[in-house]
Coordinates of C-alpha atoms in Angstrom, one line a residue:
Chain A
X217 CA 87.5 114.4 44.1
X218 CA 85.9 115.5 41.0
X219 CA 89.1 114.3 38.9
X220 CA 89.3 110.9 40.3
X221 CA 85.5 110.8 40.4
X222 CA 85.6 111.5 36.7
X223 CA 88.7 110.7 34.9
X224 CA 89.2 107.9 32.8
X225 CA 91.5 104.7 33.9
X226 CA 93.7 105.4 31.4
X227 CA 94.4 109.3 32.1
X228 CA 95.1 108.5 35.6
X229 CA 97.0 105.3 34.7
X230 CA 99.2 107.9 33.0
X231 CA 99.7 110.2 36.0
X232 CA 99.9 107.5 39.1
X233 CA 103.3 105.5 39.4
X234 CA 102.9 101.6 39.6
X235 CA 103.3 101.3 43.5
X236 CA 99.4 102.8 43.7
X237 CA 97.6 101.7 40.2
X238 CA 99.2 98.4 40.3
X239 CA 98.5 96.2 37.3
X240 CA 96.3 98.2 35.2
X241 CA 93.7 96.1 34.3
X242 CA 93.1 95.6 38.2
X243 CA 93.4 99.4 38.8
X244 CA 90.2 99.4 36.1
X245 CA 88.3 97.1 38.0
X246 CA 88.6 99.0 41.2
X247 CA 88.4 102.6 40.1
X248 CA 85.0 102.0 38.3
X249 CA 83.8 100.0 42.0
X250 CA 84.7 102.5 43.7
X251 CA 83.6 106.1 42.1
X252 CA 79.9 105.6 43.9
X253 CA 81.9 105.7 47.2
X254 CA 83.7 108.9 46.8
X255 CA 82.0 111.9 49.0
X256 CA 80.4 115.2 46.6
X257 CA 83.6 117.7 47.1
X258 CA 84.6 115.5 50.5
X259 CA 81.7 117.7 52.2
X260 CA 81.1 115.6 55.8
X261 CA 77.6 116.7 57.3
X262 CA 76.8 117.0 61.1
X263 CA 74.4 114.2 60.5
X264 CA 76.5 111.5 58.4
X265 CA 79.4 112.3 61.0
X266 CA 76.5 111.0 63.6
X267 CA 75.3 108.2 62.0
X268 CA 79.3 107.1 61.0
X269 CA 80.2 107.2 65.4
X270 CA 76.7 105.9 65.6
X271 CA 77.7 102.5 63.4
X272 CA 81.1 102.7 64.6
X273 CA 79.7 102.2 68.3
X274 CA 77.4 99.4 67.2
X275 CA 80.8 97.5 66.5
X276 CA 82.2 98.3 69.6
X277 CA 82.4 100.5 72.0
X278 CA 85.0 103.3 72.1
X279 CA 87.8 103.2 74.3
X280 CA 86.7 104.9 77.7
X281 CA 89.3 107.8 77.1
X282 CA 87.9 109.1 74.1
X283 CA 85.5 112.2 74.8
X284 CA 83.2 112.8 71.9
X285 CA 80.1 114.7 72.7
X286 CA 76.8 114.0 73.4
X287 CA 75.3 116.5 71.2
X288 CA 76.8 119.8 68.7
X289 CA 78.9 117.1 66.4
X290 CA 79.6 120.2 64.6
X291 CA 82.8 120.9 67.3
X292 CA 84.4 117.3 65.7
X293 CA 83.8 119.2 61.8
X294 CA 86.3 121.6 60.9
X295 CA 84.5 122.5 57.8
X296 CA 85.6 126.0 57.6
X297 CA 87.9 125.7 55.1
X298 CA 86.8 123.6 52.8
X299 CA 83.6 125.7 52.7
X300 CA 85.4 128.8 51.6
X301 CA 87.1 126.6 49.2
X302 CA 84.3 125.5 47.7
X303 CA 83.0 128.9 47.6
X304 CA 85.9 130.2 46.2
X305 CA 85.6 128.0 43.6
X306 CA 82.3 126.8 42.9
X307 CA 82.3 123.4 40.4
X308 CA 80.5 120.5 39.8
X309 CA 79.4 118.7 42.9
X310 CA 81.4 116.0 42.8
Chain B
X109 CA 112.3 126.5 52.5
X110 CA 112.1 128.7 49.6
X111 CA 113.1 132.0 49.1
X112 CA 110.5 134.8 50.6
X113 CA 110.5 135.6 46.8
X114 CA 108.8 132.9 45.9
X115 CA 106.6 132.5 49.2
X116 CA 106.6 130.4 52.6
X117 CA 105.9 127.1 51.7
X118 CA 104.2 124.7 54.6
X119 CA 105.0 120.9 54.9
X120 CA 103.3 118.5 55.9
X121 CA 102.9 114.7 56.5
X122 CA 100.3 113.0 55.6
X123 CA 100.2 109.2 57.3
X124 CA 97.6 107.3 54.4
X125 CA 95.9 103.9 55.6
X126 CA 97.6 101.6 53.0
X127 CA 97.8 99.5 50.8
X128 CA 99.0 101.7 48.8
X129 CA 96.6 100.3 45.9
X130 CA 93.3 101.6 47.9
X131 CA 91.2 103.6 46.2
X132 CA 89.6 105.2 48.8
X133 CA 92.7 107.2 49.6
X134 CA 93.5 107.6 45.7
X135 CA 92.5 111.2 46.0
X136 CA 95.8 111.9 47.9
X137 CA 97.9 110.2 44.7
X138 CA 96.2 112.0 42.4
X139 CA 96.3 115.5 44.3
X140 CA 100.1 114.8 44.7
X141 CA 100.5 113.5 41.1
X142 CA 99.2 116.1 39.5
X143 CA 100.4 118.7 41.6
X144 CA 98.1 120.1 43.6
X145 CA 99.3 120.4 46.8
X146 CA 102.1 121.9 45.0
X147 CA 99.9 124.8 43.3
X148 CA 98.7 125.3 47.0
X149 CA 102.0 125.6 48.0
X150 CA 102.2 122.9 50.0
X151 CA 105.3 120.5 50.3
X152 CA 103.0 117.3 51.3
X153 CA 105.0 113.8 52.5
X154 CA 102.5 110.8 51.8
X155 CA 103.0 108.6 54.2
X156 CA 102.0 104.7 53.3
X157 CA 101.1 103.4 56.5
X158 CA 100.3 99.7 57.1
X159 CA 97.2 100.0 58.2
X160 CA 93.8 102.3 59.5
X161 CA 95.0 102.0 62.8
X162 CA 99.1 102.0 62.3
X163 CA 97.5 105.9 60.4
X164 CA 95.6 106.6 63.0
X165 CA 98.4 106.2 65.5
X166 CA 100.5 108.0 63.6
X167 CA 98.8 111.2 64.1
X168 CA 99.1 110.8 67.7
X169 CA 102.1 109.9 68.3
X170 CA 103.0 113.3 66.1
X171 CA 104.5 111.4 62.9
X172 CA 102.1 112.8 60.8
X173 CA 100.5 116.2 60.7
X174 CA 97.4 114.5 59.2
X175 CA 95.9 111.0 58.9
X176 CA 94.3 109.7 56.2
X177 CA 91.8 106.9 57.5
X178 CA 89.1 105.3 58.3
X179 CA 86.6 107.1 61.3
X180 CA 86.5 104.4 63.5
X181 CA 90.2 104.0 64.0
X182 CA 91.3 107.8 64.0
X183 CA 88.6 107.7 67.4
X184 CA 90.2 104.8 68.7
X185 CA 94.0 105.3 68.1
X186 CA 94.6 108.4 66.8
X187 CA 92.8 110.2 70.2
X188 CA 95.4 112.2 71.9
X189 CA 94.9 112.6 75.7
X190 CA 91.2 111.8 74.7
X191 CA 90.7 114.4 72.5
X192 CA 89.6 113.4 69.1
X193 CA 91.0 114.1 66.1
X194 CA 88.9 116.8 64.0
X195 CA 87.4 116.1 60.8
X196 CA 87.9 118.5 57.7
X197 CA 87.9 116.3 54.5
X198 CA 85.6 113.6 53.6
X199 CA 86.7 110.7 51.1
X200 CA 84.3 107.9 50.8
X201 CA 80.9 107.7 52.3
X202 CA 81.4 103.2 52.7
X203 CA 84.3 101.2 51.9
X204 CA 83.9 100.3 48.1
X205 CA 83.4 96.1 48.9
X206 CA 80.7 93.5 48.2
X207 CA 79.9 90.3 50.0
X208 CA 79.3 87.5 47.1
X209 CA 78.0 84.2 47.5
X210 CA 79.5 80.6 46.7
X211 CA 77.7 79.4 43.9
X212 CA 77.2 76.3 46.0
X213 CA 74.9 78.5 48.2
X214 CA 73.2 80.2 45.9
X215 CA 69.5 78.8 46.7
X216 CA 70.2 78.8 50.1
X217 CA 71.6 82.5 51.1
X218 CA 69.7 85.1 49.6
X219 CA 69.4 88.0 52.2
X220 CA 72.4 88.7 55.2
X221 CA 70.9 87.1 58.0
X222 CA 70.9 84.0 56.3
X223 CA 74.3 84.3 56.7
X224 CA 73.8 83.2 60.3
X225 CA 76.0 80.3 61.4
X226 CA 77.5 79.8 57.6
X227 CA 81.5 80.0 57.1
X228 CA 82.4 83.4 55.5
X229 CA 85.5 84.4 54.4
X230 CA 87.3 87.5 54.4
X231 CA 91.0 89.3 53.7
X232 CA 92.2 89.5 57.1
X233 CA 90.7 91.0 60.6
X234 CA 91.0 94.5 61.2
X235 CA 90.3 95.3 57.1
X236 CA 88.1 97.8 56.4
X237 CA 86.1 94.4 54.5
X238 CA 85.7 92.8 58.3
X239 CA 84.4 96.5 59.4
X240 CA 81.9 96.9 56.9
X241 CA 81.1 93.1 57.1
X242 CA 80.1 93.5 60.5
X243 CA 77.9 96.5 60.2
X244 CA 75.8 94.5 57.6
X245 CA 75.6 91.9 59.6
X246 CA 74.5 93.8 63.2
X247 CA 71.7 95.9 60.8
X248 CA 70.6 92.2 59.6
X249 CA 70.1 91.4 63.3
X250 CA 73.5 89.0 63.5
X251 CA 76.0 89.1 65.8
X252 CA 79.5 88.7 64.7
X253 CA 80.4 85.6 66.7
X254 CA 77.0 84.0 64.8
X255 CA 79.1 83.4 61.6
X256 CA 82.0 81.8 61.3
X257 CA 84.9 83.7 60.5
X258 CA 88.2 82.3 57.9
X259 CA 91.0 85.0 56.3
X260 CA 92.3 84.2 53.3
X261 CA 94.6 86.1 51.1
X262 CA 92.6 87.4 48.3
X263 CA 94.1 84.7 45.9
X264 CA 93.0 81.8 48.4
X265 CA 89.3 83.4 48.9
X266 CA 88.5 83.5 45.8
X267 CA 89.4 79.6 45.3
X268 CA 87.7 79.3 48.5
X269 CA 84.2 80.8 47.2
X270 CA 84.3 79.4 44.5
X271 CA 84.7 75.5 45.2
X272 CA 82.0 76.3 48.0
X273 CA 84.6 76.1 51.3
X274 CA 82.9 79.5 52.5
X275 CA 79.2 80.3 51.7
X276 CA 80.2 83.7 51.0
X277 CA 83.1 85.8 51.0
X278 CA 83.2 89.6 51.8
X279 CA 85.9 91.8 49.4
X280 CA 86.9 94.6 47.2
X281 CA 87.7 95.0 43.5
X282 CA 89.5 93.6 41.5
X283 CA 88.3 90.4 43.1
X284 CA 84.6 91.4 42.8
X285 CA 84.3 91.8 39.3
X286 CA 87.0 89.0 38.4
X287 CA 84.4 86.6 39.7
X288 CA 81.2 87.7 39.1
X289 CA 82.9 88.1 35.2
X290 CA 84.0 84.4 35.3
X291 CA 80.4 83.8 37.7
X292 CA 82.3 82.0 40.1
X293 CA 80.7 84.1 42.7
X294 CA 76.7 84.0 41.9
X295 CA 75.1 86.9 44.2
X296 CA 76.4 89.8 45.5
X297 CA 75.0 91.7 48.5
X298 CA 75.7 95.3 48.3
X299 CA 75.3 97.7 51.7
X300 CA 71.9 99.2 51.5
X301 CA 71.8 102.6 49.5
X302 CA 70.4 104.0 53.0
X303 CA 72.8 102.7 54.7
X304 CA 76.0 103.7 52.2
X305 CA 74.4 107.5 52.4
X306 CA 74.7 107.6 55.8
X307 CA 77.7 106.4 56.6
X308 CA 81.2 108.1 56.1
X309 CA 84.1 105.9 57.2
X310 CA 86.7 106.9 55.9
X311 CA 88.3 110.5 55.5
X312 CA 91.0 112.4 55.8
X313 CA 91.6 113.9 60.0
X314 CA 93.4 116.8 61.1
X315 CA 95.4 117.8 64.1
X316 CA 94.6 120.6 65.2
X317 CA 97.7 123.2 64.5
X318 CA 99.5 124.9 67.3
X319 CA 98.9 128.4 68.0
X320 CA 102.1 130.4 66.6
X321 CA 104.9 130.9 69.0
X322 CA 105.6 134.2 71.0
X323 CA 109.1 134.3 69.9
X324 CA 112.0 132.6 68.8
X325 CA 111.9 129.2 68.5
X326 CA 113.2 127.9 71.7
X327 CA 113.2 124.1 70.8
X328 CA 110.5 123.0 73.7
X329 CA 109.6 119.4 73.3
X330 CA 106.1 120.3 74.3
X331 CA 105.3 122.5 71.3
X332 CA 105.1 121.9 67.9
X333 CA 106.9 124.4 65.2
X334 CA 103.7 126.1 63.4
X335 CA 103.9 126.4 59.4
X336 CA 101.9 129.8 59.6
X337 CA 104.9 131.3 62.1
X338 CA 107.9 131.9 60.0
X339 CA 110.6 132.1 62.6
X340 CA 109.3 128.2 63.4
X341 CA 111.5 125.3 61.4
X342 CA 109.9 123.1 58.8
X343 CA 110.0 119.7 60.4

């Protein structure tokens, strides 16, 4: 996250066949819109996961099937991992 | 598979909302570009799907080990039996689009709601553009059907904004700075910081892995080989 969050067009442009950057002066345009989007280190709290099912829901309802819970979002995280990732290799936050 | 020399390598499939251009998935090029899923040992198929949902399903249908996509449709499609898919990887916290105004409207539309029985166009339904387009509009206190709705091809919607056919259009770079550069489009209406902050719509989903097998692998249709047993196949 922190390379794509902080590279320069070019240095990716470099890297990334022509199928994703396409031409590059568009791939410019739409890197630099989009590096404010990117999550810190793709960390998902319980409470943006909320507010995301919460919006989601204002759209339209989910399908009757699907069983999320009422309350303890944290059983929809797996965040293990990434967690000892992070501490395994602490960096800058994005 | 490699040699146990070397080490057990896992693969997996990764099934990426496309296009392929999109930037909120670019993590995933870059990772496998600059190898690494590789330095993980990871042998890691991205999978272009056509679309969120076409990702989503993917994952349940057991194409894909992973999806790569938007919240809303990994709940909706990419549920198995119900169940939905776990979370373990967050990429962007709002899809990275603006809504910009016509220049014909720009005395007359200054805030979303005022968006409220005007023509608007967009890239197509079911976009991540439409999904975000609708949130703005339910927090400005409109409902969807209120405004007109017209898909264009990016191409067409920007000819359309700009010789005032839609009062405003809803899109994603490059489009977004092409016009406001050549100020075809004169306002731009940007998600609310609050409301960017909270939200996380897109990210990468897991499925949960099997537990190991007993034994040898006996080829049931109802389990799935596990990369962490080694007498499993790779798929």
């Amino acid at each position: 996250m922190a390379r794509v969050a902080e590279a320069t067009p070019e240095s990716l442009l470099s890297v990334l066949p022509a199928s994703v950057t396409g031409p590059p002066a568009d791939f410019r345009a739409r890197i630099e819109g989009a590096r404010q989007s990117y999550l810190p280190r793709g960390l998902v709290t319980d409470d943006v996961l909320k507010a995301s099912i919460d919006q989601a829901r204002e759209r339209a309802p989910f399908p009757a099937a699907v069983k999320l819970p009422w309350f303890g979002w944290s059983s929809l995280l797996l965040g293990g991992p990434l967690q000892r990732a992070i501490e395994a290799s602490p960096g800058p936050a994005r | 598979m490699t040699g146990l020399g070397v080490g057990l390598w896992a693969a997996i499939t990764i099934a990426v909302a496309g296009p392929a251009t999109s930037t909120e998935y670019l993590p995933l090029q870059v990772a496998q570009a600059e190898g690494y899923f590789v330095q993980e040992k990871l042998e890691v198929t991205l999978h272009i799907e056509r679309n969120e949902g076409e990702a989503a399903r993917a994952l349940a249908r057991g194409r894909a080990d992973i999806a790569a996509t938007s919240l809303d449709a990994a709940y909706r499609e990419g549920h198995v039996a119900g169940a939905p898919p776990p979370l373990f990887f967050g990429l962007t916290a709002a899809a990275p689009v603006a809504i910009l105004v016509s220049p014909s409207h720009k005395d007359t539309l200054h805030t979303p709601a005022e968006l409220r029985g005007q023509p608007v166009g967009l890239p197509g339904g079911g976009t991540p553009e439409q999904a975000m387009l609708n949130s703005v509009l339910i927090h400005a206190g409109v409902k969807i059907h209120q405004v007109p709705l017209r898909s264009f091809s990016s191409r067409a919607l920007e000819g359309a904004l700009a010789r005032g056919e839609v009062a405003a259009g809803i899109m994603a770079d490059p489009l977004i700075t092409r016009m406001i550069e050549d100020q075809s489009a004169r306002r731009r209406f940007m998600a609310p910081s609050s409301f960017a902050r909270a939200v996380a719509s897109t990210r990468a989903i897991s499925r949960r892995w099997p537990a190991p097998c007993s034994g040898p692998w006996r080829g049931s249709p109802r389990r799935l080989p596990s990369p962490s047993c080694p007498c499993c196949p790779r798929r």
